[in-house]
Coordinates of C-alpha atoms in Angstrom, one line a residue:
M6 CA 15.4 -3.6 -13.6
N7 CA 16.2 -5.1 -17.1
G8 CA 14.8 -8.4 -15.9
V9 CA 17.6 -8.6 -13.2
P10 CA 16.5 -9.2 -9.7
E11 CA 17.4 -6.2 -7.5
Y12 CA 19.4 -8.2 -5.0
L13 CA 21.5 -9.6 -7.7
I14 CA 22.4 -6.1 -9.1
V15 CA 25.9 -4.8 -8.4
Y16 CA 26.6 -1.3 -9.2
E17 CA 30.3 -1.0 -10.3
I18 CA 30.5 2.7 -11.8
A19 CA 29.4 6.0 -10.4
V20 CA 29.0 9.3 -12.3
V21 CA 29.0 12.4 -10.1
V22 CA 27.0 15.5 -11.3
P23 CA 26.1 18.6 -9.2
K24 CA 22.7 18.6 -7.4
R25 CA 20.2 21.3 -8.7
N26 CA 16.6 22.2 -8.6
L27 CA 15.0 21.1 -12.0
N28 CA 12.0 22.9 -13.5
E29 CA 9.4 20.7 -15.1
E30 CA 9.4 22.5 -18.3
N31 CA 13.1 22.0 -18.9
K32 CA 13.2 18.4 -17.9
G33 CA 13.2 17.0 -21.4
Y34 CA 16.2 19.2 -22.4
D35 CA 18.2 18.8 -19.3
C36 CA 21.7 17.3 -20.1
V37 CA 21.6 15.0 -17.0
E38 CA 18.2 13.6 -17.8
V39 CA 19.4 12.9 -21.4
L40 CA 22.5 11.2 -20.0
V41 CA 20.5 8.9 -17.7
N42 CA 18.3 8.1 -20.6
E43 CA 21.1 7.3 -22.9
F44 CA 22.7 5.1 -20.2
R45 CA 19.4 3.1 -20.1
N46 CA 19.2 3.0 -23.8
V47 CA 22.6 1.2 -24.0
G48 CA 21.4 -1.4 -21.6
L49 CA 22.8 -0.1 -18.3
I50 CA 20.9 -0.3 -15.1
V51 CA 20.7 3.2 -13.4
E52 CA 20.2 4.2 -10.0
R53 CA 20.2 7.9 -9.0
V54 CA 21.2 8.9 -5.4
L55 CA 21.1 12.4 -4.0
G56 CA 23.9 13.5 -1.6
L57 CA 24.7 16.6 0.5
S58 CA 25.8 18.6 -2.6
D59 CA 26.0 16.3 -5.6
E60 CA 23.9 13.7 -7.4
F61 CA 25.4 10.2 -8.0
I62 CA 24.3 8.1 -11.0
K63 CA 25.2 4.5 -10.3
L64 CA 25.7 2.2 -13.2
A65 CA 25.4 -1.7 -13.4
A66 CA 25.4 -3.8 -16.5
P67 CA 23.8 -7.2 -17.0
L68 CA 25.8 -10.0 -18.3
E69 CA 24.1 -9.9 -21.8
T70 CA 25.0 -6.1 -22.1
L71 CA 28.6 -6.7 -21.3
G72 CA 28.7 -9.8 -23.6
R73 CA 27.4 -7.9 -26.6
V74 CA 29.5 -4.9 -26.0
A75 CA 32.7 -7.2 -25.6
A76 CA 31.7 -8.8 -29.0
K77 CA 31.4 -5.2 -30.5
M78 CA 34.9 -4.3 -29.1
Q79 CA 36.3 -7.6 -30.7
M80 CA 37.7 -8.8 -27.4
K81 CA 39.6 -12.0 -27.5
K82 CA 39.1 -14.6 -24.9
T83 CA 40.4 -18.2 -24.4
T84 CA 38.2 -21.1 -25.3
H85 CA 38.0 -24.7 -23.7
I86 CA 40.1 -26.0 -26.5
G87 CA 42.9 -23.6 -25.6
I88 CA 42.7 -21.2 -28.6
D89 CA 42.1 -17.5 -28.2
L90 CA 39.3 -16.4 -30.3
Q91 CA 37.1 -13.3 -30.6
F92 CA 34.2 -13.3 -28.2
E93 CA 30.8 -14.0 -29.5
W94 CA 27.7 -13.6 -27.2
E95 CA 25.9 -16.4 -29.0
D96 CA 28.8 -18.9 -28.4
I97 CA 29.3 -18.0 -24.5
K98 CA 29.5 -21.6 -23.5
A99 CA 32.7 -22.0 -25.6
F100 CA 34.7 -19.5 -23.5
V101 CA 36.7 -20.3 -20.4
R102 CA 35.4 -18.5 -17.2
Q103 CA 37.4 -16.8 -14.6
P104 CA 38.7 -18.5 -11.3
D105 CA 35.8 -17.1 -9.5
G106 CA 33.3 -18.3 -12.0
S107 CA 32.6 -14.9 -13.8
L108 CA 32.8 -14.7 -17.6
F109 CA 34.6 -11.5 -17.6
S110 CA 37.4 -10.2 -15.3
W111 CA 37.3 -6.8 -13.6
C112 CA 39.7 -5.4 -16.3
E113 CA 37.4 -6.6 -19.1
R114 CA 34.2 -5.4 -17.5
F115 CA 35.8 -1.9 -16.8
Q116 CA 36.8 -1.7 -20.5
C117 CA 33.2 -2.6 -21.4
Y118 CA 31.8 0.0 -19.1
R119 CA 34.2 2.5 -20.6
H120 CA 33.1 1.6 -24.1
L121 CA 29.4 2.0 -23.1
I122 CA 29.4 5.3 -21.5
Y123 CA 31.9 7.1 -23.5
E124 CA 30.6 5.8 -26.9
I125 CA 27.2 7.5 -26.4
V126 CA 27.3 10.1 -29.2
N127 CA 25.0 12.4 -31.0
K128 CA 23.7 10.3 -33.9
K129 CA 21.8 13.1 -35.3
N130 CA 23.1 15.2 -38.2
S131 CA 22.6 18.5 -36.4
V132 CA 23.6 20.1 -33.1
V133 CA 21.5 19.1 -30.1
T134 CA 21.0 22.0 -27.4
L135 CA 21.0 20.8 -23.8
K136 CA 20.3 22.7 -20.7
F137 CA 21.8 22.7 -17.2
D138 CA 20.5 25.3 -14.7
G139 CA 19.8 27.9 -17.4
K140 CA 23.1 27.2 -19.2
E141 CA 23.0 26.0 -22.8
I142 CA 25.3 23.2 -24.0
Q143 CA 25.9 22.4 -27.7
W144 CA 26.2 18.8 -28.4
E145 CA 27.8 18.4 -31.7
A146 CA 27.0 15.6 -34.1
G147 CA 29.2 12.6 -33.6
E148 CA 30.5 13.9 -30.2
S149 CA 30.7 11.9 -27.1
L150 CA 28.1 13.1 -24.5
L151 CA 30.1 12.2 -21.4
Q152 CA 33.1 13.8 -22.6
R153 CA 31.4 17.0 -23.5
L154 CA 29.7 17.1 -20.1
E155 CA 33.1 16.7 -18.5
L156 CA 34.6 19.5 -20.5
E157 CA 31.6 21.8 -19.3
G158 CA 32.3 20.7 -15.7
I159 CA 28.8 19.1 -15.3
V160 CA 30.2 15.6 -14.9
K161 CA 32.6 16.0 -12.0
Q162 CA 34.0 12.5 -11.9
V163 CA 33.6 9.0 -13.1
F164 CA 34.9 6.3 -10.7
P165 CA 34.6 2.6 -9.8
L166 CA 32.4 1.5 -6.9
H167 CA 33.2 -0.9 -4.3
D168 CA 31.1 -4.2 -4.2
E169 CA 29.9 -4.3 -0.6
I170 CA 29.6 -8.1 -0.4
K171 CA 32.9 -9.0 -2.0
R172 CA 34.7 -6.1 0.1
K173 CA 33.5 -7.3 3.4
K174 CA 34.4 -10.9 2.5
L175 CA 38.0 -9.7 1.6
L176 CA 38.1 -7.8 4.7
R177 CA 37.4 -10.9 6.7
S178 CA 39.6 -13.4 4.8
W179 CA 42.6 -11.1 3.9
A180 CA 42.9 -7.8 5.6
L181 CA 41.8 -8.8 9.2
N182 CA 43.2 -12.3 8.9
W183 CA 46.3 -12.0 10.8
W184 CA 46.8 -15.6 11.7
D185 CA 47.8 -16.7 8.3
F186 CA 51.0 -14.7 8.3
T187 CA 51.6 -14.7 4.4
A188 CA 48.6 -16.5 3.1
Q189 CA 46.4 -14.4 0.8
P190 CA 43.4 -15.1 -1.5
I191 CA 45.3 -14.1 -4.7
D192 CA 42.4 -15.2 -7.1
E193 CA 39.9 -13.2 -5.1
I194 CA 42.2 -10.1 -5.2
Y195 CA 42.6 -10.5 -8.9
A196 CA 38.8 -10.8 -9.4
Y197 CA 38.2 -7.6 -7.3
F198 CA 41.2 -5.3 -8.1
G199 CA 42.5 -6.5 -11.4
T200 CA 45.8 -7.7 -12.6
K201 CA 48.4 -5.3 -11.4
I202 CA 47.4 -5.1 -7.7
A203 CA 47.0 -9.0 -7.6
V204 CA 50.5 -9.4 -9.1
Y205 CA 51.9 -6.9 -6.4
F206 CA 50.4 -8.8 -3.4
A207 CA 51.4 -12.2 -5.1
F208 CA 55.0 -10.7 -5.1
L209 CA 54.8 -9.3 -1.6
G210 CA 53.7 -12.6 -0.3
M211 CA 56.1 -14.8 -1.9
Y212 CA 59.0 -12.3 -1.1
T213 CA 58.0 -12.2 2.6
R214 CA 57.8 -16.1 2.8
W215 CA 61.2 -16.5 1.2
M216 CA 62.7 -14.1 3.6
I217 CA 62.3 -16.3 6.5
F218 CA 65.5 -18.1 5.7
P219 CA 67.9 -15.0 5.7
A220 CA 65.9 -13.5 8.6
T221 CA 66.5 -16.8 10.7
F222 CA 70.2 -16.9 9.5
G223 CA 70.8 -13.2 10.4
L224 CA 69.1 -13.5 13.7
I225 CA 71.6 -16.3 14.6
L226 CA 74.5 -14.2 13.6
Q227 CA 73.2 -11.3 15.8
L228 CA 72.6 -13.5 18.9
I229 CA 75.7 -15.7 18.9
D230 CA 79.1 -14.3 19.2
F231 CA 81.3 -16.2 16.8
G232 CA 84.5 -14.4 17.8
S233 CA 87.3 -15.0 15.3
L234 CA 85.1 -17.3 13.2
K235 CA 83.1 -14.3 12.0
L236 CA 85.7 -13.8 9.2
L237 CA 84.2 -17.3 7.9
V238 CA 80.7 -16.9 9.1
F239 CA 80.0 -13.4 7.5
P240 CA 81.3 -14.6 3.9
A241 CA 78.9 -17.7 4.3
F242 CA 76.0 -15.6 5.2
F243 CA 76.9 -13.1 2.2
I244 CA 77.0 -16.1 -0.3
S245 CA 73.7 -17.6 1.1
V246 CA 71.9 -14.3 0.7
V247 CA 73.1 -13.7 -2.7
L248 CA 72.1 -17.2 -3.8
W249 CA 68.6 -16.7 -2.1
A250 CA 67.9 -13.4 -4.0
V251 CA 68.9 -15.0 -7.3
L252 CA 66.8 -18.0 -6.7
F253 CA 63.9 -16.0 -5.3
F254 CA 63.5 -13.9 -8.6
Q255 CA 63.9 -16.8 -10.9
F256 CA 61.2 -18.6 -9.1
W257 CA 59.1 -15.5 -9.0
K258 CA 59.2 -15.4 -12.7
R259 CA 57.9 -19.0 -12.8
K260 CA 55.1 -18.0 -10.3
N261 CA 54.2 -14.8 -12.5
S262 CA 54.0 -17.1 -15.5
A263 CA 51.7 -19.5 -13.8
L264 CA 49.5 -16.7 -12.6
S265 CA 49.3 -15.2 -16.2
A266 CA 48.2 -18.6 -17.3
R267 CA 45.6 -19.2 -14.7
W268 CA 44.0 -15.8 -15.2
H269 CA 44.2 -16.2 -19.1
L270 CA 46.1 -12.9 -19.3
N271 CA 47.6 -13.8 -22.8
F272 CA 44.0 -13.7 -24.2
S273 CA 41.8 -11.2 -22.4
V274 CA 42.9 -7.7 -22.0
S275 CA 46.3 -6.8 -23.7
T276 CA 48.7 -5.2 -21.4
S277 CA 49.4 -2.6 -24.1
E278 CA 45.9 -1.3 -24.4
G279 CA 46.3 1.1 -21.3
Y280 CA 43.2 2.4 -19.7
K281 CA 41.0 5.3 -19.5
L282 CA 39.4 7.4 -16.7
S283 CA 37.2 10.3 -16.9
G284 CA 37.6 10.9 -20.5
R285 CA 41.4 10.5 -20.6
E286 CA 42.6 7.6 -22.7
W287 CA 46.0 6.2 -23.0
N288 CA 46.4 3.7 -25.9
S289 CA 49.4 2.7 -27.8
L290 CA 51.4 5.5 -29.2
Q291 CA 51.4 5.4 -32.9
P292 CA 53.8 7.0 -35.3
P293 CA 52.8 10.4 -36.7
L294 CA 49.7 10.5 -38.8
E295 CA 51.6 11.7 -41.8
L296 CA 53.6 8.5 -41.8
V297 CA 50.4 6.5 -41.9
K298 CA 48.9 8.6 -44.6
N299 CA 51.9 8.1 -46.9
S300 CA 51.7 4.3 -46.5
G301 CA 51.7 2.6 -49.7
I302 CA 52.9 5.5 -51.8
D303 CA 56.6 4.5 -51.7
K304 CA 57.6 1.5 -49.6
T305 CA 61.4 2.5 -49.4
K306 CA 60.6 6.0 -48.3
E307 CA 58.0 4.7 -45.9
K308 CA 60.5 2.2 -44.4
E309 CA 63.2 4.9 -44.1
A310 CA 60.6 7.3 -42.4
L311 CA 59.5 4.6 -39.9
Q312 CA 63.3 3.7 -39.1
R313 CA 64.0 7.4 -38.7
Y314 CA 61.1 7.8 -36.2
E315 CA 62.2 4.7 -34.2
W316 CA 65.7 5.8 -33.9
F317 CA 64.8 9.3 -33.0
G318 CA 62.7 8.0 -30.3
Y319 CA 65.7 6.1 -28.9
L320 CA 67.8 9.3 -29.0
K321 CA 65.2 11.1 -27.1
R322 CA 65.1 8.5 -24.3
F323 CA 68.8 8.6 -24.2
R324 CA 68.8 12.5 -24.0
N325 CA 66.2 12.3 -21.1
D326 CA 68.4 9.7 -19.2
V327 CA 71.4 11.7 -19.6
I328 CA 69.6 14.9 -18.3
I329 CA 68.4 13.0 -15.1
I330 CA 71.9 11.4 -14.6
L331 CA 73.6 14.9 -14.8
S332 CA 71.1 16.5 -12.6
I333 CA 71.7 13.7 -10.0
I334 CA 75.4 14.0 -10.1
C335 CA 75.6 17.8 -10.3
L336 CA 72.8 18.8 -7.9
Q337 CA 71.8 15.8 -5.6
L338 CA 75.2 14.2 -5.1
P339 CA 76.8 17.3 -3.4
F340 CA 73.9 17.9 -1.2
E341 CA 73.9 14.2 0.0
L342 CA 77.6 14.1 0.5
A343 CA 77.3 17.3 2.7
Y344 CA 74.6 15.8 4.8
A345 CA 76.6 12.6 5.3
H346 CA 79.8 14.4 6.3
L347 CA 77.9 16.7 8.7
Y348 CA 76.3 13.6 10.2
E349 CA 79.6 12.1 10.7
V350 CA 81.5 15.0 12.3
L351 CA 78.6 16.3 14.6
K352 CA 78.8 15.1 18.2
S353 CA 75.4 16.0 19.4
D354 CA 72.5 13.5 18.9
M355 CA 70.0 16.3 19.1
V356 CA 71.9 18.3 16.4
K357 CA 72.0 15.2 14.3
F358 CA 68.3 14.6 14.7
G359 CA 67.5 18.2 13.7
L360 CA 69.8 17.9 10.7
T361 CA 68.0 14.7 9.6
V362 CA 64.6 16.5 9.9
V363 CA 65.7 19.3 7.7
Y364 CA 67.3 16.9 5.3
L365 CA 64.2 14.9 4.9
L366 CA 62.0 17.8 4.2
V367 CA 64.4 19.3 1.7
I368 CA 64.9 15.9 0.0
Q369 CA 61.2 15.2 -0.4
Y370 CA 60.6 18.5 -2.1
F371 CA 63.7 17.9 -4.3
T372 CA 62.4 14.5 -5.2
K373 CA 58.9 15.8 -6.2
I374 CA 60.5 18.3 -8.4
G375 CA 62.7 15.5 -10.1
G376 CA 59.4 13.5 -10.6
K377 CA 57.7 16.4 -12.3
I378 CA 60.7 16.9 -14.6
S379 CA 60.8 13.2 -15.4
I380 CA 57.1 13.3 -16.4
R381 CA 57.5 16.2 -18.6
L382 CA 60.6 14.5 -20.4
I383 CA 58.7 11.3 -20.7
K384 CA 55.9 13.0 -22.6
H385 CA 58.3 13.8 -25.4
E386 CA 59.4 10.2 -25.8
N387 CA 58.3 7.8 -28.4
N388 CA 57.2 5.0 -25.9
E389 CA 55.0 2.2 -27.4
N390 CA 52.2 2.5 -24.7
T391 CA 51.3 3.7 -21.2
E392 CA 53.1 0.8 -19.3
Y393 CA 56.4 1.6 -21.3
Q394 CA 55.9 5.2 -20.3
A395 CA 55.2 4.2 -16.6
D396 CA 58.5 2.0 -16.8
S397 CA 60.4 4.9 -18.0
L398 CA 59.2 7.0 -15.2
V399 CA 60.1 4.3 -12.7
Y400 CA 63.6 4.1 -13.9
K401 CA 64.1 7.9 -13.7
V402 CA 62.6 8.6 -10.3
F403 CA 64.3 5.5 -8.7
G404 CA 67.6 7.1 -9.8
L405 CA 66.6 10.0 -7.5
Y406 CA 65.5 7.9 -4.7
F407 CA 68.6 5.6 -5.0
M408 CA 70.9 8.5 -4.6
Q409 CA 68.8 9.9 -1.7
S410 CA 68.5 6.7 0.2
Y411 CA 72.0 5.1 -0.3
I412 CA 74.6 7.7 -0.9
G413 CA 74.9 8.6 2.8
V414 CA 75.2 4.9 3.8
F415 CA 77.9 4.5 1.1
Y416 CA 79.8 7.5 2.5
H417 CA 79.9 5.8 6.0
A418 CA 80.8 2.5 4.7
L419 CA 83.3 3.3 2.1
L420 CA 85.2 6.4 3.3
H421 CA 85.0 6.2 7.1
R422 CA 84.7 2.4 7.3
N423 CA 82.9 3.1 10.6
F424 CA 80.6 0.1 11.3
M425 CA 79.0 1.4 14.3
T426 CA 77.8 4.6 12.5
L427 CA 76.8 2.4 9.5
R428 CA 74.7 0.3 11.7
Q429 CA 73.0 3.3 13.3
V430 CA 72.3 4.8 9.9
L431 CA 70.9 1.3 8.7
I432 CA 68.6 1.0 11.9
Q433 CA 67.5 4.6 11.4
R434 CA 66.7 4.2 7.7
L435 CA 65.1 0.8 8.1
I436 CA 63.2 0.7 11.3
L437 CA 62.3 4.4 12.0
Y438 CA 61.7 5.1 8.2
E439 CA 59.5 2.1 7.6
V440 CA 57.5 2.7 10.8
L441 CA 57.0 6.4 10.0
E442 CA 56.2 5.6 6.3
N443 CA 53.5 3.2 7.2
L444 CA 52.0 5.6 9.9
V445 CA 51.9 8.3 7.2
E446 CA 50.8 6.0 4.4
N447 CA 47.8 4.7 6.4
S448 CA 46.7 7.8 8.4
L449 CA 46.9 10.3 5.6
P450 CA 43.9 8.9 3.6
Y451 CA 41.8 8.8 6.8
L452 CA 42.7 12.6 7.5
K453 CA 42.0 13.4 3.9
Y454 CA 38.7 11.7 4.1
S455 CA 37.6 13.3 7.5
Y456 CA 38.5 16.8 6.1
K457 CA 36.4 16.3 3.0
K458 CA 33.5 15.2 5.1
Y459 CA 33.9 18.1 7.4
R460 CA 34.0 20.5 4.4
A461 CA 30.9 18.9 2.8
V462 CA 28.9 19.4 6.0
R463 CA 30.1 23.0 6.4
N464 CA 29.2 23.8 2.9
K465 CA 25.8 22.3 3.4
K466 CA 25.2 24.4 6.5
K467 CA 26.2 27.6 4.7
R468 CA 23.7 26.8 1.9
E469 CA 21.1 26.1 4.3
K470 CA 21.5 28.5 7.1
G471 CA 18.5 27.5 9.2
L472 CA 19.6 23.8 9.4
I473 CA 20.1 22.4 13.0
G474 CA 21.4 19.2 14.2
K475 CA 23.9 16.8 13.0
I476 CA 24.3 16.1 9.2
Q477 CA 24.7 12.5 8.4
F478 CA 25.9 10.9 5.1
A479 CA 23.1 8.5 4.3
T480 CA 24.6 7.0 1.2
R481 CA 27.7 4.9 0.8
V482 CA 28.3 6.1 -2.7
E483 CA 28.9 9.6 -1.4
K484 CA 31.2 8.4 1.3
E485 CA 33.2 6.6 -1.4
Y486 CA 33.3 9.8 -3.5
L487 CA 34.9 11.6 -0.6
K488 CA 37.6 8.9 -0.1
P489 CA 41.1 9.7 -1.6
T490 CA 42.1 7.9 -4.9
Y491 CA 44.7 5.3 -5.0
S492 CA 47.4 7.6 -6.6
A493 CA 51.3 7.9 -6.6
S494 CA 53.1 10.6 -5.0
I495 CA 54.7 11.7 -8.2
S496 CA 52.1 11.4 -10.9
E497 CA 48.5 10.3 -11.2
E498 CA 48.8 10.2 -15.0
L499 CA 51.3 7.3 -15.4
E500 CA 51.4 5.5 -12.1
D501 CA 48.9 4.6 -9.4
G502 CA 49.7 4.0 -5.7
L503 CA 51.6 0.9 -6.5
F504 CA 54.5 3.0 -7.4
D505 CA 55.0 4.0 -3.8
D506 CA 54.3 0.4 -2.5
F507 CA 57.0 -1.1 -5.0
L508 CA 59.4 1.8 -4.3
E509 CA 59.2 1.0 -0.5
L510 CA 59.9 -2.6 -1.2
A511 CA 62.9 -1.8 -3.6
L512 CA 64.5 0.6 -1.1
Q513 CA 64.1 -2.0 1.7
F514 CA 65.6 -4.6 -0.6
G515 CA 68.6 -2.7 -1.5
M516 CA 69.3 -1.6 2.1
I517 CA 69.3 -5.1 3.4
M518 CA 71.1 -6.7 0.5
M519 CA 73.9 -4.1 -0.1
F520 CA 74.8 -4.0 3.6
A521 CA 73.9 -7.6 4.7
C522 CA 77.3 -8.2 6.2
A523 CA 77.2 -5.0 8.3
F524 CA 73.7 -5.6 9.7
P525 CA 72.3 -9.2 9.3
L526 CA 69.5 -8.5 11.6
A527 CA 67.9 -6.1 9.0
F528 CA 66.3 -9.3 7.3
A529 CA 64.4 -10.1 10.5
F530 CA 63.1 -6.5 10.9
S531 CA 62.0 -6.4 7.2
A532 CA 60.2 -9.9 7.3
L533 CA 58.2 -8.5 10.3
N534 CA 57.5 -5.3 8.4
N535 CA 56.4 -7.0 5.3
I536 CA 53.9 -9.2 7.1
A537 CA 52.3 -6.0 8.6
E538 CA 52.6 -4.2 5.3
M539 CA 50.5 -6.9 3.5
R540 CA 47.6 -6.4 6.0
T541 CA 47.8 -2.7 6.2
D542 CA 47.9 -2.2 2.4
A543 CA 44.9 -4.6 2.1
L544 CA 43.1 -2.5 4.7
K545 CA 44.0 0.8 3.1
L546 CA 42.6 -0.5 -0.4
L547 CA 39.5 -1.9 1.1
A548 CA 38.5 0.6 3.8
M549 CA 40.3 3.9 3.3
L550 CA 40.4 4.4 -0.5
R551 CA 38.2 4.3 -3.4
R552 CA 38.3 1.2 -5.6
P553 CA 41.3 1.7 -7.9
V554 CA 41.0 1.7 -11.7
P555 CA 42.2 -1.7 -12.9
R556 CA 45.4 -2.0 -14.8
A557 CA 46.1 -4.9 -17.1
A558 CA 49.9 -5.1 -16.6
A559 CA 50.7 -8.8 -16.1
T560 CA 54.2 -8.4 -14.4
I561 CA 56.0 -6.0 -12.0
G562 CA 57.4 -4.3 -15.0
A563 CA 60.6 -2.1 -14.6
W564 CA 60.8 -3.0 -10.9
L565 CA 62.1 -6.6 -11.8
N566 CA 65.2 -5.0 -13.6
I567 CA 65.6 -2.6 -10.6
F568 CA 65.7 -5.5 -8.1
Q569 CA 68.2 -7.4 -10.5
F570 CA 70.5 -4.3 -10.4
L571 CA 70.4 -4.2 -6.6
I572 CA 71.5 -7.8 -6.5
L573 CA 74.4 -6.9 -8.6
M574 CA 75.2 -3.8 -6.4
S575 CA 74.9 -6.1 -3.2
I576 CA 77.7 -8.4 -4.6
C577 CA 80.1 -5.5 -5.0
T578 CA 79.3 -3.7 -1.7
N579 CA 79.3 -6.7 0.5
S580 CA 82.6 -7.9 -1.0
A581 CA 84.0 -4.4 -0.2
L582 CA 82.6 -4.7 3.5
L583 CA 84.3 -8.2 3.9
V584 CA 87.6 -6.7 2.6
W585 CA 87.5 -3.9 5.2
L586 CA 86.4 -6.5 7.9
Y587 CA 89.5 -8.5 6.9
D588 CA 91.9 -5.8 6.4
Q589 CA 91.1 -3.4 9.4
E590 CA 94.6 -1.9 9.2
G591 CA 94.1 -0.9 5.6
K592 CA 97.4 -2.3 4.3
W593 CA 95.6 -3.6 1.1
K594 CA 98.0 -6.5 0.6
L595 CA 96.8 -9.4 -1.7
E596 CA 96.9 -12.0 1.0
P597 CA 94.9 -15.2 0.6
G598 CA 91.9 -13.9 2.6
L599 CA 91.6 -10.9 0.3
A600 CA 92.3 -12.9 -2.9
A601 CA 89.5 -15.3 -1.7
I602 CA 87.0 -12.5 -1.4
L603 CA 87.7 -11.2 -4.8
V604 CA 87.5 -14.8 -6.4
M605 CA 84.1 -15.2 -4.5
E606 CA 82.8 -12.0 -5.9
H607 CA 83.6 -13.1 -9.5
V608 CA 82.1 -16.4 -8.8
L609 CA 78.9 -14.9 -7.6
L610 CA 78.5 -12.7 -10.4
L611 CA 78.9 -15.8 -12.7
I612 CA 76.3 -17.6 -10.6
K613 CA 74.0 -14.7 -10.8
F614 CA 73.8 -14.8 -14.5
G615 CA 74.1 -18.7 -14.7
F616 CA 71.1 -19.4 -12.6
S617 CA 69.0 -17.5 -15.1
R618 CA 69.7 -20.2 -17.4
F619 CA 69.6 -23.0 -15.0
V620 CA 65.9 -22.3 -13.6
P621 CA 63.3 -22.0 -16.4
E622 CA 61.3 -18.8 -16.2
E623 CA 58.1 -20.6 -17.1
P624 CA 56.7 -23.9 -15.6
A625 CA 56.2 -26.9 -18.0

């Protein structure tokens, strides 16, 4: 097989086509046969596997094939002298390898595969007629063969394959390794899943390790009755928690920069290039073609047109943000306040439970509608690239979830000043919500996979009515094909499953930070949940889902700004909670205690912005 020993071949991409009975006389014109031959012609190693109802074309690429296509794509990589240069196959020894010893990262290999399989075009000057089960397909000159077959419905899907050796190694050292609570093989995760997923797990691990301090402090506050000293202990806890959060995110930026340098992210795959799956490509969004065509005719007019295009894009984004904010205020806010008020006045716990179930069902439907509207609005924005589009979607959808998650808690805290009810709501939202979320998140992929297997077996028995006995899936590639994809609950176009994982972390962070003085024990619950979350997310990615398409984003993107916003909100809300704890009679006199709380709030706000200057974002 292209001079590569069979035991060294790693198939990384699968192409799915329907299984059919092929007549010998049509074999030379069959589109699948032509596709397989073209794959071999560009240097790929091909293995064909028959499943119950489909055929799977597994693809692997020797290092030389990847190297030559990387040079053709003008991919830039860092050299041993620290300069990023265009990759050349003949000068392979001059370029720095990845931490795992490979020449190309998974993101780079995926881009090379993408280029190889989608750049197979009809090089003849005439139309080539292909056949598939009696159907004729016209392959136009210069047209991509794979995209034509996707449009015709012959190629069902193109998806990455798991590497069984690396997958099992990660299962042992990561997903099933419960003894090292927060330790993770981040370099191996990066090599296997790509940048974005590795950055997420690096963030989750560091976040969980740092949470040990506030979790211990909160546990002490919960177990020891400080009596009258609580008016001093709670402000001390509040100050320490805010300082902890500010320092954590400053040191996370340093950690993120260090990872980017270690993985050579400045030189390999640009974070603005986007990615492509099954023929869909998201590249940098350029100005309209007519602006480019008119380039060089009149520099003044060209500059004015580009500036007009840029500012028009800003106005579109502002318009969309206003639409989302108004919809939240006019539609979601009254609904949330009505639920919070009913929860407060109802006496029966059973009725409260039933009301909460109805509320959760309605709000999930409302949030999905809001997500779909946000996606439509974003498509009309002039964002620079896919990652900017994804960030815009994150901001808009988080606004909906922010209202959904916190408005009821604000209602109990700000209007009724009922700390007992507030703690009940926090326990319900934190513990019950996170437990149920983890159960659904990890059981739903297995149920989907089981249903797809059942349906495939049933269809097989329908086609072959005389078939008796149990039908087994003999090939691993077919099992992977039946597994669910790692997709977001709101949109598969702009966000993968990391949206839901980051959203869960952000909502948790907001809950424990904004109401830290009301329920200090929340930090301990969150630390335990995050330790379990690391392993269950790893198990989900390695065993329950297909291998995700790699994304080249080098940071956590819009989520960093959301976390910073939640820190500012926590300073305001905890100051208000301390005021009500100090002024229980509601006299609102500017006594020394209240004045001290107001001064403390302003000092913490200054510290929040000052620490960003004090701690450098990049290590020396």
